[in-house]
Each structure stands twice: as structure tokens, then as C-alpha cells.
mmCIF file of C-alpha atoms (C1' of nucleotides) in Angstrom:
data_model
loop_
_atom_site.group_PDB
_atom_site.id
_atom_site.type_symbol
_atom_site.label_atom_id
_atom_site.label_comp_id
_atom_site.label_asym_id
_atom_site.label_seq_id
_atom_site.Cartn_x
_atom_site.Cartn_y
_atom_site.Cartn_z
ATOM 1 C CA MET A 1 -6.238 -30.851 55.693
ATOM 2 C CA ALA A 2 -4.358 -27.956 56.515
ATOM 3 C CA ASP A 3 -2.348 -27.387 59.509
ATOM 4 C CA ARG A 4 -3.605 -23.929 60.336
ATOM 5 C CA MET A 5 -1.005 -22.826 62.714
ATOM 6 C CA GLU A 6 1.764 -24.024 59.875
ATOM 7 C CA ASP A 7 -0.579 -21.717 57.452
ATOM 8 C CA PHE A 8 -0.431 -18.960 59.865
ATOM 9 C CA ARG A 9 3.421 -18.989 60.552
ATOM 10 C CA ASN A 10 3.953 -19.110 56.459
ATOM 11 C CA GLN A 11 1.758 -16.331 55.825
ATOM 12 C CA LEU A 12 3.472 -14.210 58.788
ATOM 13 C CA LYS A 13 6.885 -15.163 57.461
ATOM 14 C CA GLU A 14 5.886 -13.971 53.813
ATOM 15 C CA LYS A 15 5.054 -10.349 55.131
ATOM 16 C CA GLY A 16 7.939 -10.209 57.617
ATOM 17 C CA TYR A 17 5.784 -10.772 60.594
ATOM 18 C CA LYS A 18 6.627 -13.249 63.612
ATOM 19 C CA LEU A 19 4.758 -15.975 65.322
ATOM 20 C CA THR A 20 4.762 -14.853 68.892
ATOM 21 C CA MET A 21 3.218 -16.914 71.926
ATOM 22 C CA GLN A 22 0.574 -14.718 72.023
ATOM 23 C CA ARG A 23 -0.634 -14.945 68.374
ATOM 24 C CA GLN A 24 -0.482 -18.824 68.816
ATOM 25 C CA ALA A 25 -2.663 -18.638 71.947
ATOM 26 C CA VAL A 26 -5.236 -16.771 70.157
ATOM 27 C CA LEU A 27 -5.473 -19.144 67.022
ATOM 28 C CA ASN A 28 -5.270 -22.174 69.266
ATOM 29 C CA SER A 29 -8.159 -21.076 71.491
ATOM 30 C CA ILE A 30 -10.419 -20.531 68.273
ATOM 31 C CA ILE A 31 -9.192 -23.997 67.082
ATOM 32 C CA GLU A 32 -10.223 -25.672 70.146
ATOM 33 C CA HIS A 33 -13.672 -24.016 70.017
ATOM 34 C CA GLU A 34 -14.167 -24.990 66.691
ATOM 35 C CA GLY A 35 -18.135 -24.658 65.741
ATOM 36 C CA GLU A 36 -18.420 -22.077 68.190
ATOM 37 C CA HIS A 37 -18.935 -18.247 67.638
ATOM 38 C CA LEU A 38 -16.618 -16.537 70.027
ATOM 39 C CA SER A 39 -16.620 -13.057 70.891
ATOM 40 C CA THR A 40 -13.246 -11.149 71.320
ATOM 41 C CA GLU A 41 -14.006 -10.888 75.195
ATOM 42 C CA GLU A 42 -14.681 -14.685 75.312
ATOM 43 C CA ILE A 43 -11.254 -15.343 73.296
ATOM 44 C CA TYR A 44 -9.452 -12.993 75.549
ATOM 45 C CA GLU A 45 -10.794 -14.996 78.695
ATOM 46 C CA LEU A 46 -9.785 -18.067 77.034
ATOM 47 C CA VAL A 47 -6.350 -16.967 76.171
ATOM 48 C CA LYS A 48 -5.809 -15.544 79.713
ATOM 49 C CA LYS A 49 -6.102 -19.072 81.521
ATOM 50 C CA ASN A 50 -2.683 -19.954 79.959
ATOM 51 C CA HIS A 51 -1.116 -16.525 79.556
ATOM 52 C CA PRO A 52 -2.585 -14.140 82.131
ATOM 53 C CA GLU A 53 -0.104 -11.521 80.893
ATOM 54 C CA ILE A 54 -1.681 -11.199 77.439
ATOM 55 C CA GLY A 55 -3.298 -7.706 76.806
ATOM 56 C CA LEU A 56 -6.934 -7.386 75.354
ATOM 57 C CA ALA A 57 -5.437 -5.113 72.802
ATOM 58 C CA THR A 58 -3.341 -7.956 71.467
ATOM 59 C CA VAL A 59 -6.195 -10.000 71.051
ATOM 60 C CA TYR A 60 -7.782 -7.361 68.989
ATOM 61 C CA ARG A 61 -4.842 -6.944 66.771
ATOM 62 C CA THR A 62 -4.417 -10.756 66.351
ATOM 63 C CA LEU A 63 -8.016 -11.130 65.137
ATOM 64 C CA LEU A 64 -7.504 -8.524 62.742
ATOM 65 C CA LEU A 65 -4.531 -10.338 61.645
ATOM 66 C CA LEU A 66 -6.246 -13.515 61.274
ATOM 67 C CA ASP A 67 -9.400 -12.073 59.753
ATOM 68 C CA ARG A 68 -7.215 -10.426 57.087
ATOM 69 C CA MET A 69 -5.415 -13.729 56.440
ATOM 70 C CA GLU A 70 -8.603 -15.537 56.028
ATOM 71 C CA LEU A 71 -7.943 -17.810 58.760
ATOM 72 C CA VAL A 72 -11.006 -16.947 60.831
ATOM 73 C CA TYR A 73 -14.295 -15.264 59.855
ATOM 74 C CA LYS A 74 -15.644 -12.134 61.651
ATOM 75 C CA LEU A 75 -19.225 -12.316 62.071
ATOM 76 C CA ASP A 76 -21.982 -10.022 63.467
ATOM 77 C CA LEU A 77 -24.601 -11.810 65.388
ATOM 78 C CA ASP A 78 -26.675 -8.537 66.812
ATOM 79 C CA ASP A 79 -25.199 -8.557 70.094
ATOM 80 C CA GLY A 80 -23.081 -5.555 69.904
ATOM 81 C CA CYS A 81 -19.621 -7.193 69.492
ATOM 82 C CA SER A 82 -17.428 -8.896 66.915
ATOM 83 C CA ARG A 83 -17.618 -12.652 66.799
ATOM 84 C CA TYR A 84 -15.382 -15.179 65.070
ATOM 85 C CA GLU A 85 -15.583 -18.609 63.744
ATOM 86 C CA LEU A 86 -12.846 -20.678 62.054
ATOM 87 C CA ASN A 87 -12.559 -20.246 58.215
ATOM 88 C CA LYS A 88 -13.370 -23.888 56.496
ATOM 89 C CA ASP A 89 -10.731 -23.704 54.048
ATOM 90 C CA ASN A 90 -12.938 -26.003 51.546
ATOM 91 C CA GLU A 91 -15.371 -23.209 51.378
ATOM 92 C CA ASP A 92 -15.736 -21.157 48.312
ATOM 93 C CA HIS A 93 -18.924 -19.363 49.465
ATOM 94 C CA ARG A 94 -19.594 -18.300 52.988
ATOM 95 C CA HIS A 95 -22.332 -20.366 54.866
ATOM 96 C CA HIS A 96 -25.486 -18.995 56.304
ATOM 97 C CA HIS A 97 -26.472 -18.533 59.866
ATOM 98 C CA LEU A 98 -29.735 -19.294 61.181
ATOM 99 C CA ILE A 99 -30.534 -17.335 64.419
ATOM 100 C CA CYS A 100 -33.310 -18.489 66.783
ATOM 101 C CA THR A 101 -34.998 -15.278 67.800
ATOM 102 C CA GLU A 102 -36.548 -17.323 71.073
ATOM 103 C CA CYS A 103 -33.453 -18.900 72.509
ATOM 104 C CA GLY A 104 -30.687 -17.019 70.610
ATOM 105 C CA SER A 105 -29.174 -20.191 69.291
ATOM 106 C CA VAL A 106 -27.007 -19.965 66.010
ATOM 107 C CA GLU A 107 -26.847 -22.723 63.698
ATOM 108 C CA GLU A 108 -25.050 -23.097 60.510
ATOM 109 C CA VAL A 109 -26.436 -24.011 56.717
ATOM 110 C CA GLN A 110 -23.552 -25.403 54.768
ATOM 111 C CA GLU A 111 -25.601 -25.194 51.498
ATOM 112 C CA ASP A 112 -25.188 -21.959 49.578
ATOM 113 C CA LEU A 113 -28.253 -22.197 47.023
ATOM 114 C CA LEU A 114 -27.772 -18.819 46.010
ATOM 115 C CA GLU A 115 -26.309 -19.287 42.551
ATOM 116 C CA SER A 116 -29.683 -19.013 40.676
ATOM 117 C CA LEU A 117 -30.481 -15.802 42.475
ATOM 118 C CA GLU A 118 -26.751 -14.529 41.947
ATOM 119 C CA GLU A 119 -27.480 -15.335 38.304
ATOM 120 C CA GLN A 120 -30.647 -13.451 38.104
ATOM 121 C CA ILE A 121 -28.887 -10.493 39.729
ATOM 122 C CA LEU A 122 -26.248 -10.587 37.021
ATOM 123 C CA GLN A 123 -28.582 -10.488 34.302
ATOM 124 C CA LYS A 124 -30.793 -7.909 35.766
ATOM 125 C CA ASN A 125 -28.611 -5.515 37.560
ATOM 126 C CA GLY A 126 -25.335 -6.209 35.898
ATOM 127 C CA PHE A 127 -23.727 -6.726 39.441
ATOM 128 C CA ILE A 128 -20.968 -9.219 39.750
ATOM 129 C CA ILE A 129 -21.424 -10.995 43.224
ATOM 130 C CA LYS A 130 -18.136 -12.029 44.749
ATOM 131 C CA ASP A 131 -19.423 -12.740 48.577
ATOM 132 C CA HIS A 132 -22.390 -12.674 50.482
ATOM 133 C CA ARG A 133 -23.543 -12.608 54.081
ATOM 134 C CA VAL A 134 -26.986 -14.084 54.948
ATOM 135 C CA LYS A 135 -28.635 -14.351 58.282
ATOM 136 C CA PHE A 136 -32.165 -15.844 58.762
ATOM 137 C CA TYR A 137 -34.180 -14.977 61.774
ATOM 138 C CA GLY A 138 -36.719 -17.253 63.237
ATOM 139 C CA CYS A 139 -37.434 -20.339 65.370
ATOM 140 C CA CYS A 140 -35.411 -23.336 65.803
ATOM 141 C CA LYS A 141 -36.601 -26.786 66.088
ATOM 142 C CA LYS A 142 -35.937 -27.061 69.862
ATOM 143 C CA CYS A 143 -37.883 -23.743 70.505
ATOM 144 C CA ILE A 144 -40.993 -24.875 68.054
ATOM 145 C CA GLU A 145 -41.292 -28.192 70.075
ATOM 146 C CA LEU A 146 -41.251 -26.459 73.366
ATOM 147 C CA LEU A 147 -43.833 -24.001 72.110
ATOM 148 C CA ARG A 148 -45.976 -26.923 70.818
ATOM 149 C CA LYS A 149 -46.592 -28.352 74.123
ATOM 150 C CA PRO A 150 -46.635 -26.037 77.261
ATOM 151 C CA MET B 1 -50.639 2.991 50.916
ATOM 152 C CA ALA B 2 -50.280 5.185 53.969
ATOM 153 C CA ASP B 3 -49.870 8.228 55.024
ATOM 154 C CA ARG B 4 -46.850 7.581 57.123
ATOM 155 C CA MET B 5 -47.337 10.423 59.496
ATOM 156 C CA GLU B 6 -50.792 9.527 60.286
ATOM 157 C CA ASP B 7 -49.451 5.886 61.021
ATOM 158 C CA PHE B 8 -46.936 7.232 63.304
ATOM 159 C CA ARG B 9 -49.399 9.700 65.092
ATOM 160 C CA ASN B 10 -51.743 6.654 65.461
ATOM 161 C CA GLN B 11 -49.095 4.194 66.669
ATOM 162 C CA LEU B 12 -47.880 7.085 69.300
ATOM 163 C CA LYS B 13 -51.284 7.638 70.445
ATOM 164 C CA GLU B 14 -52.258 3.807 71.096
ATOM 165 C CA LYS B 15 -49.061 3.760 73.373
ATOM 166 C CA GLY B 16 -49.684 7.236 75.425
ATOM 167 C CA TYR B 17 -46.910 8.824 73.622
ATOM 168 C CA LYS B 18 -46.775 12.037 71.962
ATOM 169 C CA LEU B 19 -46.103 13.381 68.455
ATOM 170 C CA THR B 20 -43.654 16.311 68.917
ATOM 171 C CA MET B 21 -42.277 18.588 66.473
ATOM 172 C CA GLN B 22 -38.985 16.670 66.605
ATOM 173 C CA ARG B 23 -40.417 13.402 65.749
ATOM 174 C CA GLN B 24 -42.294 14.763 63.036
ATOM 175 C CA ALA B 25 -38.910 16.229 61.695
ATOM 176 C CA VAL B 26 -36.840 13.175 61.912
ATOM 177 C CA LEU B 27 -39.558 11.140 59.987
ATOM 178 C CA ASN B 28 -39.981 13.908 57.465
ATOM 179 C CA SER B 29 -36.571 14.047 56.629
ATOM 180 C CA ILE B 30 -36.211 10.124 56.044
ATOM 181 C CA ILE B 31 -39.634 10.392 53.893
ATOM 182 C CA GLU B 32 -38.049 13.459 51.918
ATOM 183 C CA HIS B 33 -34.931 11.139 51.133
ATOM 184 C CA GLU B 34 -36.737 7.838 50.135
ATOM 185 C CA GLY B 35 -34.102 5.663 48.282
ATOM 186 C CA GLU B 36 -31.283 6.668 50.569
ATOM 187 C CA HIS B 37 -29.685 5.072 53.475
ATOM 188 C CA LEU B 38 -29.033 7.676 55.841
ATOM 189 C CA SER B 39 -27.013 7.667 58.944
ATOM 190 C CA THR B 40 -28.074 8.924 62.276
ATOM 191 C CA GLU B 41 -25.480 11.606 62.028
ATOM 192 C CA GLU B 42 -26.743 12.481 58.336
ATOM 193 C CA ILE B 43 -30.420 12.790 59.699
ATOM 194 C CA TYR B 44 -29.313 14.839 62.540
ATOM 195 C CA GLU B 45 -27.794 17.276 60.061
ATOM 196 C CA LEU B 46 -31.142 17.385 57.957
ATOM 197 C CA VAL B 47 -33.213 18.073 60.912
ATOM 198 C CA LYS B 48 -30.859 20.811 62.349
ATOM 199 C CA LYS B 49 -31.771 23.003 59.084
ATOM 200 C CA ASN B 50 -35.106 23.359 60.382
ATOM 201 C CA HIS B 51 -34.776 22.821 63.798
ATOM 202 C CA PRO B 52 -31.477 23.852 64.853
ATOM 203 C CA GLU B 53 -32.332 23.444 68.758
ATOM 204 C CA ILE B 54 -32.820 19.312 68.313
ATOM 205 C CA GLY B 55 -30.403 17.182 69.953
ATOM 206 C CA LEU B 56 -28.547 14.271 68.732
ATOM 207 C CA ALA B 57 -29.978 12.046 71.440
ATOM 208 C CA THR B 58 -33.464 12.917 70.265
ATOM 209 C CA VAL B 59 -32.719 11.893 67.145
ATOM 210 C CA TYR B 60 -31.281 8.471 68.463
ATOM 211 C CA ARG B 61 -34.513 8.202 70.867
ATOM 212 C CA THR B 62 -36.939 8.586 67.849
ATOM 213 C CA LEU B 63 -35.024 6.348 65.457
ATOM 214 C CA LEU B 64 -35.202 3.697 67.849
ATOM 215 C CA LEU B 65 -38.894 4.359 68.293
ATOM 216 C CA LEU B 66 -39.572 4.474 64.483
ATOM 217 C CA ASP B 67 -37.556 1.073 64.199
ATOM 218 C CA ARG B 68 -39.617 -0.422 66.815
ATOM 219 C CA MET B 69 -42.950 0.647 64.916
ATOM 220 C CA GLU B 70 -41.667 -0.748 61.805
ATOM 221 C CA LEU B 71 -41.970 2.726 60.161
ATOM 222 C CA VAL B 72 -38.102 2.646 59.468
ATOM 223 C CA TYR B 73 -35.349 -0.115 58.719
ATOM 224 C CA LYS B 74 -32.352 -0.218 60.295
ATOM 225 C CA LEU B 75 -29.340 -1.546 58.412
ATOM 226 C CA ASP B 76 -25.601 -2.072 58.823
ATOM 227 C CA LEU B 77 -23.588 -1.125 55.570
ATOM 228 C CA ASP B 78 -20.211 -2.046 57.289
ATOM 229 C CA ASP B 79 -19.096 1.491 57.868
ATOM 230 C CA GLY B 80 -19.401 1.743 61.705
ATOM 231 C CA CYS B 81 -22.572 3.290 62.010
ATOM 232 C CA SER B 82 -26.336 2.754 61.879
ATOM 233 C CA ARG B 83 -28.454 3.547 58.532
ATOM 234 C CA TYR B 84 -32.148 3.698 58.229
ATOM 235 C CA GLU B 85 -34.324 3.305 55.084
ATOM 236 C CA LEU B 86 -38.094 3.646 54.828
ATOM 237 C CA ASN B 87 -40.038 0.888 55.349
ATOM 238 C CA LYS B 88 -41.990 -0.408 52.218
ATOM 239 C CA ASP B 89 -45.109 -1.333 53.737
ATOM 240 C CA ASN B 90 -46.052 -3.746 51.123
ATOM 241 C CA GLU B 91 -42.943 -6.045 51.458
ATOM 242 C CA ASP B 92 -43.555 -9.129 53.395
ATOM 243 C CA HIS B 93 -40.191 -9.911 53.323
ATOM 244 C CA ARG B 94 -36.969 -7.622 53.549
ATOM 245 C CA HIS B 95 -35.346 -6.935 50.254
ATOM 246 C CA HIS B 96 -31.535 -7.275 49.687
ATOM 247 C CA HIS B 97 -28.782 -4.826 49.045
ATOM 248 C CA LEU B 98 -25.578 -5.198 46.502
ATOM 249 C CA ILE B 99 -22.810 -3.557 48.000
ATOM 250 C CA CYS B 100 -20.139 -2.556 45.623
ATOM 251 C CA THR B 101 -16.731 -3.064 47.186
ATOM 252 C CA GLU B 102 -14.956 -0.969 44.550
ATOM 253 C CA CYS B 103 -17.222 2.375 44.609
ATOM 254 C CA GLY B 104 -19.385 1.632 48.046
ATOM 255 C CA SER B 105 -22.418 2.061 46.231
ATOM 256 C CA VAL B 106 -25.431 0.400 47.560
ATOM 257 C CA GLU B 107 -28.196 -0.849 45.419
ATOM 258 C CA GLU B 108 -31.475 -2.772 46.193
ATOM 259 C CA VAL B 109 -33.138 -6.031 44.888
ATOM 260 C CA GLN B 110 -36.472 -6.223 45.379
ATOM 261 C CA GLU B 111 -37.032 -9.766 44.459
ATOM 262 C CA ASP B 112 -36.800 -12.203 47.167
ATOM 263 C CA LEU B 113 -36.253 -15.342 45.626
ATOM 264 C CA LEU B 114 -35.369 -17.290 49.019
ATOM 265 C CA GLU B 115 -38.469 -19.251 49.278
ATOM 266 C CA SER B 116 -37.108 -22.658 47.855
ATOM 267 C CA LEU B 117 -34.054 -22.109 50.321
ATOM 268 C CA GLU B 118 -35.953 -21.325 53.064
ATOM 269 C CA GLU B 119 -38.257 -24.321 52.164
ATOM 270 C CA GLN B 120 -35.199 -26.860 52.105
ATOM 271 C CA ILE B 121 -34.070 -25.086 55.595
ATOM 272 C CA LEU B 122 -37.265 -25.898 56.954
ATOM 273 C CA GLN B 123 -37.177 -29.431 55.797
ATOM 274 C CA LYS B 124 -33.654 -30.065 57.056
ATOM 275 C CA ASN B 125 -33.065 -28.289 59.875
ATOM 276 C CA GLY B 126 -36.687 -27.827 61.517
ATOM 277 C CA PHE B 127 -36.046 -24.129 61.781
ATOM 278 C CA ILE B 128 -39.120 -21.593 60.535
ATOM 279 C CA ILE B 129 -37.749 -18.723 59.023
ATOM 280 C CA LYS B 130 -39.504 -15.335 59.680
ATOM 281 C CA ASP B 131 -37.134 -12.902 58.402
ATOM 282 C CA HIS B 132 -33.637 -12.275 56.719
ATOM 283 C CA ARG B 133 -30.877 -9.923 55.943
ATOM 284 C CA VAL B 134 -29.112 -10.691 52.823
ATOM 285 C CA LYS B 135 -26.108 -8.636 51.726
ATOM 286 C CA PHE B 136 -24.046 -9.350 48.311
ATOM 287 C CA TYR B 137 -20.606 -8.177 47.911
ATOM 288 C CA GLY B 138 -19.200 -7.562 44.630
ATOM 289 C CA CYS B 139 -18.657 -5.267 41.637
ATOM 290 C CA CYS B 140 -21.550 -2.998 40.256
ATOM 291 C CA LYS B 141 -22.035 -2.602 36.765
ATOM 292 C CA LYS B 142 -20.282 0.950 36.461
ATOM 293 C CA CYS B 143 -17.384 -0.402 38.008
ATOM 294 C CA ILE B 144 -16.986 -3.103 35.769
ATOM 295 C CA GLU B 145 -17.452 -1.173 32.795
ATOM 296 C CA LEU B 146 -14.654 1.323 34.093
ATOM 297 C CA LEU B 147 -12.272 -1.572 34.868
ATOM 298 C CA ARG B 148 -12.963 -2.773 31.300
ATOM 299 C CA LYS B 149 -11.581 0.096 29.422
ATOM 300 C CA PRO B 150 -8.977 1.684 31.284
ATOM 301 C "C1'" DA C 1 -52.204 19.562 85.658
ATOM 302 C "C1'" DT C 2 -49.948 15.467 84.200
ATOM 303 C "C1'" DT C 3 -46.930 12.845 81.928
ATOM 304 C "C1'" DC C 4 -44.113 12.261 78.572
ATOM 305 C "C1'" DA C 5 -40.241 14.437 75.721
ATOM 306 C "C1'" DT C 6 -36.031 17.187 75.294
ATOM 307 C "C1'" DG C 7 -31.492 18.951 75.340
ATOM 308 C "C1'" DC C 8 -27.314 18.731 77.398
ATOM 309 C "C1'" DA C 9 -23.321 16.563 79.475
ATOM 310 C "C1'" DA C 10 -21.761 12.673 81.566
ATOM 311 C "C1'" DA C 11 -21.245 7.802 80.953
ATOM 312 C "C1'" DT C 12 -20.877 3.428 78.604
ATOM 313 C "C1'" DC C 13 -18.847 0.003 75.574
ATOM 314 C "C1'" DG C 14 -16.261 -1.958 71.965
ATOM 315 C "C1'" DT C 15 -12.409 -1.023 69.675
ATOM 316 C "C1'" DT C 16 -8.187 1.548 68.059
ATOM 317 C "C1'" DT C 17 -3.933 3.694 69.187
ATOM 318 C "C1'" DG C 18 0.432 5.817 71.102
ATOM 319 C "C1'" DC C 19 4.424 4.628 73.292
ATOM 320 C "C1'" DA C 20 8.275 2.654 75.894
ATOM 321 C "C1'" DA C 21 9.707 -1.984 77.110
ATOM 322 C "C1'" DC C 22 10.476 -6.319 74.869
ATOM 323 C "C1'" DC C 23 11.587 -10.282 72.372
ATOM 324 C "C1'" DC C 24 11.468 -13.098 67.812
ATOM 325 C "C1'" DA C 25 14.002 -13.978 63.524
ATOM 326 C "C1'" DT D 1 21.106 -6.349 66.710
ATOM 327 C "C1'" DG D 2 16.791 -4.341 65.194
ATOM 328 C "C1'" DG D 3 12.013 -4.208 63.615
ATOM 329 C "C1'" DG D 4 8.159 -6.099 64.621
ATOM 330 C "C1'" DT D 5 5.147 -7.033 68.905
ATOM 331 C "C1'" DT D 6 3.676 -6.249 73.375
ATOM 332 C "C1'" DG D 7 1.155 -4.415 77.642
ATOM 333 C "C1'" DC D 8 -0.902 -0.578 79.510
ATOM 334 C "C1'" DA D 9 -3.397 3.374 79.224
ATOM 335 C "C1'" DA D 10 -5.386 7.099 77.229
ATOM 336 C "C1'" DA D 11 -8.169 8.059 73.362
ATOM 337 C "C1'" DC D 12 -11.880 7.155 70.313
ATOM 338 C "C1'" DG D 13 -16.438 7.103 68.090
ATOM 339 C "C1'" DA D 14 -20.988 5.465 68.482
ATOM 340 C "C1'" DT D 15 -24.836 5.260 71.047
ATOM 341 C "C1'" DT D 16 -27.160 5.675 75.846
ATOM 342 C "C1'" DT D 17 -28.482 7.583 79.911
ATOM 343 C "C1'" DG D 18 -29.463 10.709 84.172
ATOM 344 C "C1'" DC D 19 -31.766 14.824 85.195
ATOM 345 C "C1'" DA D 20 -33.606 19.487 85.105
ATOM 346 C "C1'" DT D 21 -36.508 21.948 81.934
ATOM 347 C "C1'" DG D 22 -40.132 22.218 78.373
ATOM 348 C "C1'" DA D 23 -44.090 20.887 75.809
ATOM 349 C "C1'" DA D 24 -48.260 17.915 74.358
ATOM 350 C "C1'" DT D 25 -52.477 16.076 75.530
#
DNA sequence: ATTCATGCAAATCGTTTGCAACCCA
DNA sequence: TGGGTTGCAAACGATTTGCATGAAT
């Protein structure tokens, strides 16, 4: 569901902000690359194809906005820059990432499966968990196969 | 159990490196503040008390070394700088952090409790997990109590 | 004596900010 | 029209690096 651009426009309007061509272009680039984890620089390069005049600072400012409006999700894949993915609006809990330390690939795990752990933490620490960030490091299927037959 | 300094000296010797006074001072500061999550700058300030001549770059270089030797563990608590904690040598899996979004406190959860999830991921994705990093965001016990009776 | 480590300053890199010109509502 | 937005360049803050000096083995 959800026309994301409509959502963006409405959230902007609510706050008295404007839907500019640059903002549309940034969101569009991310939508067109759903499933990827684009860095700010990569998004900048994508947007420049159709809008060569755009400034990097505008991309940074727009991503901040999109993050705050929860239209995108900022992630840290340990490569020294921020990366973004489209927010799946049906997610109540953040999905996990599997990072292959051999080839650097990143997969997603939609399952949450942390409920019982979170319940235990509530019992033991009295800490109410509202969100989590989980990264798994290891070896992906492809790399396991490559390592098996050399 | 481990005299950590001895461990450090041995690992250095193995690689032909030297145990300098600065390196000892950095590791000592972290040992003396076990349980905390010191930033590089904080460690720098601590070391300067006894060794005012030390340079910040040396602290950075030493922390890199300690991290590679797995004597300390680098963590990202979302405040824009790297933080370090002593590596508990009995841990096979990294412990989790509970970050309170109200007061900013950070607790640790020693329990792992991710085995069944990791097993499921192996079955489903064929991904072998070797390590993980888990951060939980929420509200700590103290803040819950404070919010209850205003 | 050799080789590695240090302190300092300069360089780097991602990100943020100040500001005059600009443009959406 | 007017206030938010942009592009540019300068500023920033954490971290890294080059280099001559200094210290550990």
C-alpha cells in the first residue's frame, strides 16, 4: 500500500514544509533501488543523473528529513558512512541484517524472533524495549560453497 | 583468567612489537574503569593525568592495537564516537547493550539467548553466524519509575 | 644498533552549517 | 509575497597519517 510520495507530501504539509523537486528526486532514487542499502554519496550520484545542479548538502538534509519521518531507515554497515533503506511500513519491529565477512554481502532477515528475549530482559532488568538493532556477522551461503570446493 | 597486561606483552612480543609505557597506560586506564564504556577522548584524558606528554594519536593507535588483539571491544553507542570496553575473556558470544532513550544509560545483558534464532537463520538462509552485535533501545527501570509518579 | 613507537601537525573524510539567491505554497 | 529551501563553500569533529625524534629490545 501507500504511495510513499503522497505520504511524504502530506507529512511535509503538516509541518509547513515544501515538496521540492530535489526532495522528490532523493526519495525516488531510494524507491527505485528498493532492497539496496545506498550510501548518501550513492544517492547523490543517482540524483545527479537527472538533476546535475543538486548539492550534496541537500541530499544530506533530505535524508535527515526522510529518516525523521520514518520513510527511510538509516543503517550502519561498518563501512564508515551512513546507508539508507526504504522503510517497510508493515514492520512493527526492525528486521535484522546478515553481513558476510567474506564477500561483504548484506542479506535481510524479516523474522523478528526476539520477543522471548525481550520478555526475559523486561523480567530481569525491568527495561522496556521499544526497538532494536541487530547485526549478524558470518559467512553467507555462496561463500560457504566457494570455500568448500577450492 | 588472565593477567591482561601479560597477555598484551606476549601478543606484542609475538609480533615483534614493543610494550611501551604509553601502551601500558592506555590498557591500565581501561582496566581501572571496567564496566564503563570509555570514549577515545575520555581514555586520553585519563592517561594524561599520569603521562601529560602523551599524544591523542598514540591513544588512537593503541586502541586499534588492543581491538585487533581482542583485549578490548569497540562499540558504537550512537553518540558520534567510538567507545571501548574490556573484553571478558570467558565470552564466546558478544553480550548485548540496553540503551535507555530517556536518560542515555547503558546496561549490559550477559545472556546470549540468540542460539535458536541463529539456528533458524542457518536453516533458512544457509548463513553461518560467527558473531553478532545487538542493541536494544527503550526505557530503563529508573526512568519507568520516574515517569510513573510525576 | 636496529627497529618500532611517539608527538606533533597537517591531512582526510563524512557530515553540518552560514548565507545569499531562489522558488514553492 | 514570504518563509522555507537550495547550492556553495567554509566549518566541523573524529580519526588517520607523514615525518623527524625518541625509546625498547
